[in-house]
């Protein structure tokens, strides 16, 4: 790529990121740029580059060859940057209002240059600070109805779907999820990370054979079902929002999997707010209701109007499918609640509770709710059963 000076990968610095932005003609020659590295996730470098004079700004995201959250001892493929850029391109076509614009991407340098969303707030941070994001549940319901329907066997022609499945084979990132969400939290694994006060609760999980059987069934679904192209890591840290707008970022874990996985991650990450702040229960229940109602209505509309498969194209099949998605979502939400509490990668909603007694109580609630969802997921019939 002529626009990039080096031919081998190297991590960007603030000054090389600014130089790259000029070479990519993102800003006029001679612009005085301000650059800051703002990445606060587990895996990547994120540079915000702005030109005061024109007021323009962009984001350059670069994958590191290891997991930043652990360090260089955990190597990680750079191919995830290409998966992410490709996924953003697919999702942008399907749900344009909810996906940022990508201006440039490069496989060797593992970079994606995209729209700066600094006018929005990371949903997790905003929710913790008491912000409302009134349209977020509706927007994410609509986003998922579109992305999950139009990438499935019911929204694509058979050959197109199989081609996309091949394009999004993502073994390294899937392995992270397989280990950190499905396997490690259910054993005394070295990756687990929890406060000593939770040891007895963790041991209870590890001894619960019924829980582990149901978690194994959910893992089987994750490993084997190619229902739709998933975001793969759709927690509230992957959503930017304000009162009017919602954007879904960071689909580096994208792959073909069970639709309920994305749905369940959204549900679990909304529930962390209720668990941390029991007084928010009504609000969280209402968010989850709106999210599910929007998803199921939009999905049903697309199914009825645009289904490409004549055999399954009837109301009874649709009802079967929506119930399956809901049951899967409940189970996957349970896995997310548990892994964010005793596994490697936590959430600020719970870790940020200053009072130790309250924090441990909240974490115990997350484990209990997670276990309940996993054990009962195959019997759930409606969103009210899930909200409880
Ligand atoms: C080593 S990566 C840990 C977690 O960060 C990502 O955002 C995913 O949620 C992953 O499970
Ligand atoms: Mg991420």
XYZ file of C-alpha atoms and ligand atoms in Angstrom:
400
model
C 0.000 0.000 0.000
C 1.796 3.095 -1.265
C 0.108 5.397 1.207
C 1.904 3.624 4.026
C 5.690 4.042 4.203
C 6.628 0.775 5.879
C 5.876 -2.663 4.469
C 5.811 -4.480 7.759
C 3.524 -4.006 10.722
C 4.551 -1.757 13.548
C 2.434 -0.217 16.283
C 1.534 3.414 15.649
C 2.579 6.209 17.974
C 0.764 9.530 18.267
C 3.165 11.144 15.798
C 3.149 8.292 13.259
C -0.677 8.221 13.476
C -0.781 11.941 12.621
C 1.666 11.424 9.740
C -0.464 8.563 8.458
C -3.599 10.721 8.552
C -1.843 13.295 6.346
C -0.534 10.622 3.933
C -4.063 9.205 3.655
C -5.197 12.743 2.749
C -7.672 12.732 5.623
C -6.516 16.305 6.308
C -4.894 18.916 4.045
C -1.063 19.022 3.897
C 0.307 21.348 6.580
C -2.649 20.875 8.955
C -1.786 21.237 12.605
C -3.203 18.088 14.131
C -3.910 17.107 17.717
C -3.577 13.391 18.454
C -4.428 11.393 21.540
C -4.501 7.671 22.175
C -7.921 7.068 23.743
C -8.178 3.251 23.660
C -9.649 1.983 26.907
C -10.659 -1.482 25.688
C -8.890 -4.776 26.218
C -7.205 -5.216 22.848
C -6.408 -2.265 20.570
C -4.831 1.152 20.130
C -7.304 3.914 19.286
C -6.076 7.343 18.137
C -8.297 10.412 17.840
C -6.849 12.896 15.363
C -8.335 16.355 15.003
C -7.671 19.529 13.096
C -8.678 22.583 15.132
C -8.892 24.862 12.127
C -11.417 22.838 10.142
C -12.980 21.131 13.185
C -12.612 17.763 11.414
C -11.563 14.628 13.258
C -11.130 10.894 12.596
C -10.354 7.741 14.524
C -7.502 5.399 13.609
C -7.876 2.050 15.316
C -4.969 -0.399 15.222
C -4.915 -3.987 16.435
C -1.945 -4.938 18.620
C -0.376 -8.390 18.102
C -1.267 -9.312 21.681
C -4.141 -8.837 24.125
C -3.497 -5.452 25.776
C -5.499 -6.493 28.858
C -2.966 -9.278 29.641
C 0.228 -8.205 27.854
C 2.640 -9.600 25.258
C 2.432 -13.077 26.804
C -0.989 -13.461 25.105
C -0.376 -13.219 21.326
C -3.401 -12.334 19.237
C -3.924 -12.357 15.491
C -3.844 -9.072 13.574
C -6.391 -10.553 11.145
C -9.071 -9.337 13.541
C -8.675 -5.831 12.115
C -9.712 -7.106 8.678
C -12.613 -9.050 10.182
C -13.703 -5.850 11.922
C -13.451 -3.671 8.800
C -15.324 -6.293 6.732
C -18.025 -6.663 9.387
C -18.475 -2.886 9.639
C -18.905 -2.790 5.872
C -21.587 -5.541 5.900
C -23.441 -4.061 8.887
C -23.268 -0.515 7.471
C -25.144 -1.681 4.356
C -27.801 -3.454 6.418
C -28.319 -0.950 9.254
C -26.718 2.311 8.056
C -28.040 4.499 10.889
C -26.376 2.408 13.546
C -22.877 1.778 12.185
C -19.948 4.211 11.828
C -18.486 5.144 8.446
C -15.165 3.452 7.558
C -12.854 5.609 5.387
C -9.882 3.275 4.978
C -8.518 -0.049 6.208
C -5.237 -1.912 5.751
C -4.653 -5.585 6.461
C -0.851 -5.455 6.987
C -0.962 -2.532 9.403
C -4.159 -3.855 10.998
C -5.714 -0.400 10.937
C -9.230 0.882 10.395
C -9.798 4.587 9.856
C -13.308 5.607 10.759
C -15.770 8.293 11.694
C -15.089 9.994 15.028
C -18.016 9.419 17.375
C -16.781 11.741 20.138
C -20.103 13.599 20.164
C -21.559 10.386 21.612
C -20.803 8.582 24.888
C -19.848 4.946 25.433
C -23.179 3.535 26.623
C -21.689 1.682 29.606
C -19.997 4.837 30.902
C -23.119 6.945 30.364
C -25.461 4.421 31.985
C -23.182 4.186 35.031
C -23.259 7.988 35.281
C -27.083 7.943 35.202
C -27.639 8.908 31.567
C -30.786 7.636 29.927
C -30.205 7.001 26.202
C -34.001 6.703 25.687
C -33.754 5.366 22.125
C -30.931 2.889 22.647
C -33.123 -0.211 23.311
C -35.242 0.494 20.219
C -32.224 1.262 18.042
C -30.316 -1.853 19.094
C -33.461 -3.967 18.604
C -33.753 -2.638 15.062
C -30.017 -2.988 14.387
C -30.096 -6.654 15.426
C -33.319 -7.444 13.533
C -31.660 -6.192 10.339
C -28.174 -7.638 10.792
C -29.391 -11.012 12.077
C -32.147 -11.401 9.445
C -30.297 -10.193 6.359
C -27.203 -12.329 7.044
C -29.239 -15.504 7.711
C -30.442 -18.278 5.385
C -33.788 -16.462 5.288
C -32.394 -13.122 4.121
C -29.713 -14.340 1.684
C -29.494 -16.731 -1.227
C -27.834 -20.065 -0.222
C -24.511 -19.437 -2.042
C -24.224 -15.860 -0.763
C -24.705 -17.017 2.809
C -22.055 -19.725 2.531
C -19.590 -17.269 1.022
C -20.101 -14.928 3.968
C -19.705 -17.783 6.457
C -16.293 -18.462 4.875
C -15.285 -14.814 4.908
C -15.985 -14.531 8.627
C -14.202 -17.632 9.920
C -12.601 -16.094 13.020
C -11.037 -18.965 15.010
C -8.691 -16.990 17.287
C -11.300 -14.538 18.536
C -13.943 -17.285 18.837
C -11.460 -19.256 20.978
C -11.278 -16.304 23.396
C -15.067 -16.398 23.761
C -15.153 -20.199 24.003
C -12.633 -20.085 26.851
C -13.556 -16.876 28.672
C -17.342 -17.054 28.425
C -18.161 -20.736 28.201
C -15.394 -22.799 29.772
C -13.156 -21.066 32.301
C -15.804 -19.510 34.599
C -17.208 -22.995 35.250
C -13.856 -24.371 36.505
C -11.063 -23.246 38.798
C -9.190 -21.947 35.718
C -6.064 -19.737 35.967
C -7.657 -17.027 33.802
C -10.453 -16.449 36.338
C -10.330 -13.238 38.317
C -12.538 -12.571 41.342
C -12.426 -11.078 44.808
C -11.598 -13.544 47.578
C -15.010 -12.821 49.138
C -16.616 -14.573 46.154
C -14.593 -17.801 46.398
C -17.412 -19.839 47.992
C -19.850 -18.581 45.357
C -17.419 -19.490 42.574
C -16.865 -22.947 44.089
C -20.623 -23.444 44.122
C -20.715 -22.813 40.361
C -17.840 -25.218 39.743
C -19.660 -27.995 41.668
C -23.019 -27.471 39.946
C -23.281 -30.276 37.363
C -26.723 -29.205 36.110
C -25.406 -25.681 35.467
C -22.356 -27.044 33.651
C -24.488 -29.304 31.443
C -26.673 -26.374 30.369
C -23.583 -24.189 29.819
C -22.093 -26.978 27.686
C -25.267 -27.033 25.573
C -24.958 -23.277 25.050
C -21.298 -23.674 24.124
C -22.293 -26.362 21.614
C -24.713 -23.913 20.040
C -21.954 -21.256 19.858
C -19.539 -23.762 18.281
C -21.879 -25.307 15.721
C -24.774 -23.042 14.702
C -24.183 -20.708 11.767
C -27.476 -18.828 11.955
C -26.348 -15.250 11.314
C -23.322 -12.970 11.122
C -22.879 -11.843 14.706
C -21.178 -8.795 16.149
C -19.747 -11.264 18.650
C -19.003 -8.823 21.516
C -22.117 -6.668 21.788
C -21.791 -5.340 25.327
C -22.549 -1.729 26.290
C -18.866 -0.823 25.818
C -19.366 -1.573 22.094
C -22.207 0.953 21.793
C -21.897 4.728 21.472
C -25.064 6.741 22.158
C -26.736 10.017 23.049
C -30.414 10.979 23.280
C -30.982 10.642 19.539
C -28.253 8.484 18.043
C -26.852 4.993 18.609
C -23.802 3.432 16.905
C -22.429 -0.073 17.255
C -18.633 -0.314 17.088
C -15.868 -2.932 17.477
C -17.111 -6.054 15.674
C -13.677 -7.748 15.701
C -15.278 -10.880 17.225
C -17.680 -11.126 14.247
C -18.393 -14.657 13.008
C -21.336 -16.813 11.983
C -23.027 -18.104 15.119
C -26.331 -18.408 16.977
C -28.409 -15.203 16.750
C -29.257 -15.398 20.454
C -25.627 -14.703 21.349
C -25.749 -11.018 20.325
C -29.265 -10.667 21.785
C -28.186 -12.209 25.091
C -25.117 -10.000 25.450
C -27.304 -6.902 25.102
C -29.757 -8.204 27.730
C -26.988 -9.127 30.215
C -25.194 -5.811 29.863
C -28.428 -3.859 30.461
C -29.041 -6.055 33.511
C -25.663 -5.125 35.048
C -27.131 -1.668 35.692
C -30.135 -3.140 37.517
C -27.895 -5.466 39.521
C -25.624 -2.577 40.534
C -28.585 -0.274 41.283
C -31.670 -2.266 42.360
C -33.713 0.954 42.232
C -33.274 0.891 38.446
C -35.186 -2.405 38.109
C -38.305 -0.912 36.483
C -36.223 1.083 34.054
C -34.043 -1.880 33.058
C -37.095 -4.129 32.665
C -38.651 -1.542 30.406
C -35.419 -1.226 28.346
C -35.282 -5.011 27.869
C -38.994 -5.155 26.970
C -38.611 -2.396 24.346
C -35.420 -4.001 22.999
C -37.077 -7.411 22.566
C -40.381 -6.027 21.260
C -38.589 -3.945 18.630
C -36.339 -6.832 17.642
C -39.200 -9.352 17.319
C -41.526 -6.959 15.470
C -38.854 -5.808 13.000
C -37.554 -9.337 12.488
C -41.115 -10.628 11.872
C -41.743 -7.862 9.342
C -38.562 -8.691 7.434
C -39.373 -12.393 7.638
C -42.835 -11.891 6.159
C -41.790 -9.452 3.447
C -38.342 -10.673 2.409
C -37.896 -14.354 3.288
C -35.808 -16.103 0.615
C -36.701 -19.647 1.771
C -40.136 -20.918 0.654
C -40.195 -23.933 3.003
C -39.780 -22.055 6.276
C -41.807 -19.072 5.176
C -44.810 -19.486 7.474
C -46.023 -18.056 10.781
C -45.506 -21.208 12.835
C -41.857 -21.444 11.812
C -41.362 -17.754 12.637
C -42.897 -18.269 16.102
C -40.605 -21.290 16.635
C -37.567 -19.261 15.612
C -38.349 -16.248 17.813
C -38.860 -18.543 20.803
C -35.538 -20.270 20.065
C -33.755 -16.899 19.819
C -35.292 -15.836 23.146
C -34.296 -19.053 24.917
C -30.772 -18.878 23.493
C -30.554 -15.186 24.466
C -31.512 -16.030 28.060
C -28.843 -18.745 28.257
C -26.116 -16.617 26.680
C -27.077 -13.692 28.928
C -26.558 -16.020 31.889
C -23.052 -16.933 30.655
C -22.198 -13.230 30.229
C -23.438 -12.376 33.753
C -21.236 -15.091 35.231
C -18.108 -14.503 33.179
C -18.051 -10.734 33.832
C -18.186 -11.522 37.558
C -15.682 -14.354 38.062
C -13.914 -14.505 34.689
C -11.051 -12.529 33.145
C -12.767 -9.425 31.838
C -15.025 -7.515 34.230
C -17.512 -4.655 33.858
C -17.240 -1.247 35.502
C -20.964 -1.416 36.445
C -20.066 -3.944 39.173
C -16.341 -3.342 39.822
C -17.045 0.380 40.243
C -19.307 -0.093 43.308
C -17.153 1.458 46.048
C -18.797 -0.112 49.093
C -17.334 -3.620 49.451
C -20.443 -5.217 51.000
C -22.701 -3.771 48.316
C -20.235 -4.770 45.597
C -20.037 -8.376 46.768
C -23.837 -8.500 47.124
C -24.252 -7.225 43.572
C -21.743 -9.753 42.261
C -23.558 -12.576 44.083
C -26.816 -11.414 42.482
C -25.117 -11.519 39.059
C -23.943 -15.083 39.680
C -27.372 -16.204 40.943
C -29.236 -14.574 38.060
C -26.705 -15.964 35.584
C -27.118 -19.496 36.972
C -30.905 -19.175 36.879
C -30.879 -18.021 33.246
C -28.547 -20.817 32.181
C -30.468 -23.540 33.987
C -33.930 -22.339 32.909
C -33.198 -21.038 29.438
C -34.847 -23.935 27.606
C -38.187 -23.334 29.366
C -38.503 -19.584 28.772
C -41.572 -18.735 26.675
C -41.809 -14.951 26.757
C -39.728 -11.876 27.518
C -41.710 -11.519 30.778
C -40.402 -14.956 31.891
C -36.871 -13.610 31.345
C -37.420 -10.267 33.089
C -38.991 -12.209 36.008
C -8.706 -10.989 26.165
S -10.102 -10.202 25.577
C -11.244 -10.129 26.880
C -12.586 -9.656 26.472
O -12.472 -8.373 25.877
C -13.282 -8.293 24.713
O -13.977 -7.102 24.650
C -14.177 -9.502 24.783
O -15.345 -9.253 25.547
C -13.291 -10.497 25.440
O -13.994 -11.593 25.985
Mg -14.195 -4.644 21.942
